[in-house]
mmCIF file of C-alpha atoms in Angstrom:
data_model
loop_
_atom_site.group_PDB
_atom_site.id
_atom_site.type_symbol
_atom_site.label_atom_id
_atom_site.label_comp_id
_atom_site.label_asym_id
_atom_site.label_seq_id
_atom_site.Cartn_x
_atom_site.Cartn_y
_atom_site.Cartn_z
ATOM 1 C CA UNK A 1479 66.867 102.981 101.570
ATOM 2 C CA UNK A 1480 67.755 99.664 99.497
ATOM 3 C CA UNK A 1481 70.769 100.133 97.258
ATOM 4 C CA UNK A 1482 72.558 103.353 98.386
ATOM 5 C CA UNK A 1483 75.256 103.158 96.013
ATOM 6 C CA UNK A 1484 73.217 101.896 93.140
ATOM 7 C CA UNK A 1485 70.903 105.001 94.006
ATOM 8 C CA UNK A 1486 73.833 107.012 93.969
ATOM 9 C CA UNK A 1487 75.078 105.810 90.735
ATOM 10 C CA UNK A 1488 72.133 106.127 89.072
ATOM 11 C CA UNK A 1489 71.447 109.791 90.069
ATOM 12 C CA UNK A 1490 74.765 110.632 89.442
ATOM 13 C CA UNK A 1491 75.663 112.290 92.883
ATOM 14 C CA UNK A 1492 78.797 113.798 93.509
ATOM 15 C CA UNK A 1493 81.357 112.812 95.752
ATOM 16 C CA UNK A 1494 80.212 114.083 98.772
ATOM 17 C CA UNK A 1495 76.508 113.591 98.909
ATOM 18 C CA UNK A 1496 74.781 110.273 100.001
ATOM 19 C CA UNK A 1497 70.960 109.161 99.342
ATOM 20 C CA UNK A 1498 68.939 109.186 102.144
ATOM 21 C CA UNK A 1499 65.483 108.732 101.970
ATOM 22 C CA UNK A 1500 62.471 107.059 103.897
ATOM 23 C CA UNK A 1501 58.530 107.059 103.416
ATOM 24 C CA UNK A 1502 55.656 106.752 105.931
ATOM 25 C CA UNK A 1503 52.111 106.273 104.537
ATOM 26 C CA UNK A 1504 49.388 106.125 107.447
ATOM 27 C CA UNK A 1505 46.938 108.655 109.538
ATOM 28 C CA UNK A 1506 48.363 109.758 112.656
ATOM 29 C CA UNK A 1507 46.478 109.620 115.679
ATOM 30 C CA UNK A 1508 47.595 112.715 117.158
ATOM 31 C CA UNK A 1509 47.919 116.552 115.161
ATOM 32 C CA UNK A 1510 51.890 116.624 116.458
ATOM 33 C CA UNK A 1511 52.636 120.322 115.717
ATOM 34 C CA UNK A 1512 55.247 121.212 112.065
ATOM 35 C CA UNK A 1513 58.547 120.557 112.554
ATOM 36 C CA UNK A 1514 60.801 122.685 110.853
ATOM 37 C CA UNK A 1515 61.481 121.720 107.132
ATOM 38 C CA UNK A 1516 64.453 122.994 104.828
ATOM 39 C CA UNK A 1517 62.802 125.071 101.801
ATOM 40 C CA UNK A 1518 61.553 122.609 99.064
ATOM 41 C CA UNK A 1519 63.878 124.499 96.552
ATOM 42 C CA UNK A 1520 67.165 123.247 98.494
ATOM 43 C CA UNK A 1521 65.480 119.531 98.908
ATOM 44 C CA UNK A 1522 63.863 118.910 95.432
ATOM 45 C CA UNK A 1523 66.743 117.990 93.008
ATOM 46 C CA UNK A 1524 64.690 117.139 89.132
ATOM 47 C CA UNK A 1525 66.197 114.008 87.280
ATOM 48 C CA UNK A 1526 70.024 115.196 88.614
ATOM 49 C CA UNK A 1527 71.884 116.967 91.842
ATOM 50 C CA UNK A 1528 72.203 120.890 91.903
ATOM 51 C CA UNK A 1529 74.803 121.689 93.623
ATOM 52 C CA UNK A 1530 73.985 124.391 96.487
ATOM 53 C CA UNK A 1531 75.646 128.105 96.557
ATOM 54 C CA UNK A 1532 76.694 129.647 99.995
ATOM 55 C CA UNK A 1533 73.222 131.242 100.168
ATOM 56 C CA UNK A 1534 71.173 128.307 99.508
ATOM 57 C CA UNK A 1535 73.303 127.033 102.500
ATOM 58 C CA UNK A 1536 72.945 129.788 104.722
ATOM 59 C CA UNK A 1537 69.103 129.865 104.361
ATOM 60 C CA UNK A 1538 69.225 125.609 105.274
ATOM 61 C CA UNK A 1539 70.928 126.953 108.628
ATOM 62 C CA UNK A 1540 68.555 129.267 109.313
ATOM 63 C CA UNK A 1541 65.367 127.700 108.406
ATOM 64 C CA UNK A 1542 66.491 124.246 110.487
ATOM 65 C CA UNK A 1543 68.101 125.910 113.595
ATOM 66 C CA UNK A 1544 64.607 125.856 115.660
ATOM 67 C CA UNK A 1545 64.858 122.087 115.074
ATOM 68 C CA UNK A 1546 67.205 121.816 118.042
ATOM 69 C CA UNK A 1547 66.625 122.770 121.291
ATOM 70 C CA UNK A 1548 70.266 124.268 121.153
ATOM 71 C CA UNK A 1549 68.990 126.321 118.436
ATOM 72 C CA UNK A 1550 72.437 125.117 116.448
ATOM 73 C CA UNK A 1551 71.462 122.735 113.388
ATOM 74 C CA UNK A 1552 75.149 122.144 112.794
ATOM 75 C CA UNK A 1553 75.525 120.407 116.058
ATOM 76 C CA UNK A 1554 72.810 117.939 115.333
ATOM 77 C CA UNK A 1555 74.461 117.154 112.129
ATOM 78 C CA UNK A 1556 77.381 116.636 113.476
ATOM 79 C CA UNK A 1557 76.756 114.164 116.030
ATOM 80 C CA UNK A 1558 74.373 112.470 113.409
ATOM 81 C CA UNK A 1559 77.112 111.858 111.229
ATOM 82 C CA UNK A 1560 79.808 111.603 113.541
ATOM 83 C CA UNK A 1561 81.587 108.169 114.308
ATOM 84 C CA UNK A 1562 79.052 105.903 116.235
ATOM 85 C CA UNK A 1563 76.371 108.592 115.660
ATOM 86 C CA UNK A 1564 72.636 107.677 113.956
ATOM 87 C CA UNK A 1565 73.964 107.552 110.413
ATOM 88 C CA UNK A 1566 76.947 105.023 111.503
ATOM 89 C CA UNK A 1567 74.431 102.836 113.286
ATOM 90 C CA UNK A 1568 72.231 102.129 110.476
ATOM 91 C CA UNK A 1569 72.360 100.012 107.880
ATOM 92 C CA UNK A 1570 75.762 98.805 107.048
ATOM 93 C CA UNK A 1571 75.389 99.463 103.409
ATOM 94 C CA UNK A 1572 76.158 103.573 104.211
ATOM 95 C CA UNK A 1573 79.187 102.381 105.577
ATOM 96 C CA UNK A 1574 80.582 101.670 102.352
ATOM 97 C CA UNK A 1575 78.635 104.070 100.294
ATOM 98 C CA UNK A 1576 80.231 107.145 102.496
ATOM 99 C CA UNK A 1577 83.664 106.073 101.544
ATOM 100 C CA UNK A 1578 83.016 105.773 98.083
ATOM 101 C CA UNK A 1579 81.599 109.277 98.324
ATOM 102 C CA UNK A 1580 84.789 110.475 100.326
ATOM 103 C CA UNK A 1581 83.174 110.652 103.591
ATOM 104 C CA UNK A 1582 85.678 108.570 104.941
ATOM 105 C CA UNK A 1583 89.621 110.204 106.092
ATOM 106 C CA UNK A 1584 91.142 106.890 106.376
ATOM 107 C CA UNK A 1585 89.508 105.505 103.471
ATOM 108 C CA UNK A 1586 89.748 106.912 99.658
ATOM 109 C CA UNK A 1587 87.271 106.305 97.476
ATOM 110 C CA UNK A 1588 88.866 104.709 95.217
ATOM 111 C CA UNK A 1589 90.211 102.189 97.443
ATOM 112 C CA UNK A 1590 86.638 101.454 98.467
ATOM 113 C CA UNK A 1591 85.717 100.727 94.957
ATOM 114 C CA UNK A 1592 88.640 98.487 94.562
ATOM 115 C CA UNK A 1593 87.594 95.847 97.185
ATOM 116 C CA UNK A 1594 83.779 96.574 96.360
ATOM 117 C CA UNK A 1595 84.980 95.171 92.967
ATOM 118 C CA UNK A 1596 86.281 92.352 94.522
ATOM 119 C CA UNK A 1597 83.808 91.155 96.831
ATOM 120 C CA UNK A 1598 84.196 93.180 99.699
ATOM 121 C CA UNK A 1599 82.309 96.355 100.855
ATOM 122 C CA UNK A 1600 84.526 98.020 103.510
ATOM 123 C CA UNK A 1601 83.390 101.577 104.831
ATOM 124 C CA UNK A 1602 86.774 102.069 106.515
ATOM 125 C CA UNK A 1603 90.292 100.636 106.580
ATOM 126 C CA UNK A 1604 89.450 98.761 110.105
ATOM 127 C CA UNK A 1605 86.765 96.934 108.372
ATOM 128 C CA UNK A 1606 88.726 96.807 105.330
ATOM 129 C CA UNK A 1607 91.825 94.633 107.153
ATOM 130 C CA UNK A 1608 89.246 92.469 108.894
ATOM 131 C CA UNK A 1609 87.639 91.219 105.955
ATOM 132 C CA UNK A 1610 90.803 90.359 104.166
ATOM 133 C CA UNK A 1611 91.851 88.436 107.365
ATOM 134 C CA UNK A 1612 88.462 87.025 107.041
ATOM 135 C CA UNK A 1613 88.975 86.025 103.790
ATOM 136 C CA UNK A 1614 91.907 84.073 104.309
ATOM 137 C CA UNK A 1615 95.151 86.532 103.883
ATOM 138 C CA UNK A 1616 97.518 86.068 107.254
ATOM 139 C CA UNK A 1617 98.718 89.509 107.587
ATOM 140 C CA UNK A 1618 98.305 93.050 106.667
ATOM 141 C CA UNK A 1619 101.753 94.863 107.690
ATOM 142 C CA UNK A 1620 101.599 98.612 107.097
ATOM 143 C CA UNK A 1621 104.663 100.260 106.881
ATOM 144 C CA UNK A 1622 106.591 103.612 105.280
ATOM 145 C CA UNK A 1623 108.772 103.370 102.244
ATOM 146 C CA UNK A 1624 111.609 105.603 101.253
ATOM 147 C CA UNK A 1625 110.450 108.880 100.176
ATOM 148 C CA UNK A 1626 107.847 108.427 102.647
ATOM 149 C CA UNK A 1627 104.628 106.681 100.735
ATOM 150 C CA UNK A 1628 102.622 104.072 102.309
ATOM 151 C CA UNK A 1629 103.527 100.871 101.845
ATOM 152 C CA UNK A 1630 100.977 97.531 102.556
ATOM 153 C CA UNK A 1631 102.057 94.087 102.241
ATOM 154 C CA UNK A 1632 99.361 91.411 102.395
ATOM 155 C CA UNK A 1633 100.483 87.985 103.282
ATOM 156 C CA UNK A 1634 99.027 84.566 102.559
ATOM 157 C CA UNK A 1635 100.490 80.955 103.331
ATOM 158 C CA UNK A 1636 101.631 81.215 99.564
ATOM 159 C CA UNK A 1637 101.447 84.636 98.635
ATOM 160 C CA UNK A 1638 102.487 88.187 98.910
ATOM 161 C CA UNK A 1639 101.359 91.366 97.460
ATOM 162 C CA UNK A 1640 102.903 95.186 97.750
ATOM 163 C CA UNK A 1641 100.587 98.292 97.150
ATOM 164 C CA UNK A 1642 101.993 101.625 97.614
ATOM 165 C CA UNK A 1643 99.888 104.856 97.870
ATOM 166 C CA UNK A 1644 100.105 108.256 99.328
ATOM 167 C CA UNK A 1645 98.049 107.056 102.556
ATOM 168 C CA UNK A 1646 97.686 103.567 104.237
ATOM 169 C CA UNK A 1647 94.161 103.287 102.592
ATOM 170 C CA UNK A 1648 95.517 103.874 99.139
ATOM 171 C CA UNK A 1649 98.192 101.449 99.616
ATOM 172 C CA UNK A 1650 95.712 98.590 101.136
ATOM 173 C CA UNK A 1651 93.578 99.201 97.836
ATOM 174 C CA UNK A 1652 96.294 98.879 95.706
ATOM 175 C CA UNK A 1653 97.802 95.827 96.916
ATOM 176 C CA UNK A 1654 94.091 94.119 96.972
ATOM 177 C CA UNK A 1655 94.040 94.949 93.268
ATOM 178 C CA UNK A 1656 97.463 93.117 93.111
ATOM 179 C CA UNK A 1657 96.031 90.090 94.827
ATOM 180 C CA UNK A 1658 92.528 89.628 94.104
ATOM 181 C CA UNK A 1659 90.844 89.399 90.313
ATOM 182 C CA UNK A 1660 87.960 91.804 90.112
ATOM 183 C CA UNK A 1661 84.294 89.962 90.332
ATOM 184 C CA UNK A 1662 82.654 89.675 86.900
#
């Protein structure tokens, strides 16, 4: 998929839910037999997302747990969304788009946005402190401040900015806000 987050935007997903989408047009040369599909009412979403209820969730479970040989859908989620599973390994781009939809627990949303807004697309706060150091800052020293907020200080040859936030990720994005004008 080209554009995640501009996809996302423009459908107006909640935070929590990510585009995915891919299209094969072609004959196959072999009659593979069905896989097993989730119902087309918990897939088809028309012109905006619907969120799901406990049962619509339930019947997903069911109706996908033959597609493992485990017979436990959840599992297969899990590693395909776990850290260095299929969905980390693909194109960068999700990365970024899964913090800005909160997939991320080192990595608000917000302070995603911040940096996007700046020039720099960070899906976590590793990748975050490697592209300011990338970009020229010195240092990134993390540290905890009196009534026990996070506390970032970025350092340059000529320059110093403070963000404080209720997590290291928070702070980070704050104290990029501090140093860097947003892109126009």
């Amino acid at each position: 998929l080209n554009r995640p987050a501009e996809v996302a935007r423009l459908l107006g997903l909640p935070r929590g839910v990510v585009p995915v989408s891919g299209l094969v047009v072609g004959v196959p040369d072999e009659k593979p037999p069905l896989r097993p599909r989730l119902p087309e009412a918990l897939v088809l979403h028309e012109n905006r997302y619907r969120a799901y209820t406990p049962a619509d969730l339930d019947a997903a479970y069911e109706a996908m747990a033959p597609a493992s040989r485990r017979g436990d859908w959840l599992f297969v989620l899990e590693r395909y969304f776990a850290r260095g599973g299929t969905m980390e390994q693909r194109d960068p781009a999700y990365g970024f788009l899964a913090a800005r939809q909160g997939f991320a627990a080192d990595w608000p949303p917000e302070a995603a946005e911040a940096l996007f807004v700046r020039g720099l697309d960070a899906g976590d706060l590793g990748e975050a402190i490697e592209q300011l150091l990338a970009g020229g800052w010195r240092g990134v020293l993390f540290g905890r401040g009196p009534f026990g907020e996070s506390t970032v200080w970025l350092e340059k040859e000529t320059a110093a900015e403070r963000g404080e936030g209720k997590t290291p990720g928070e702070a980070l994005g704050r104290a990029v806000e501090a140093a860097l004008p947003a892109e126009e």
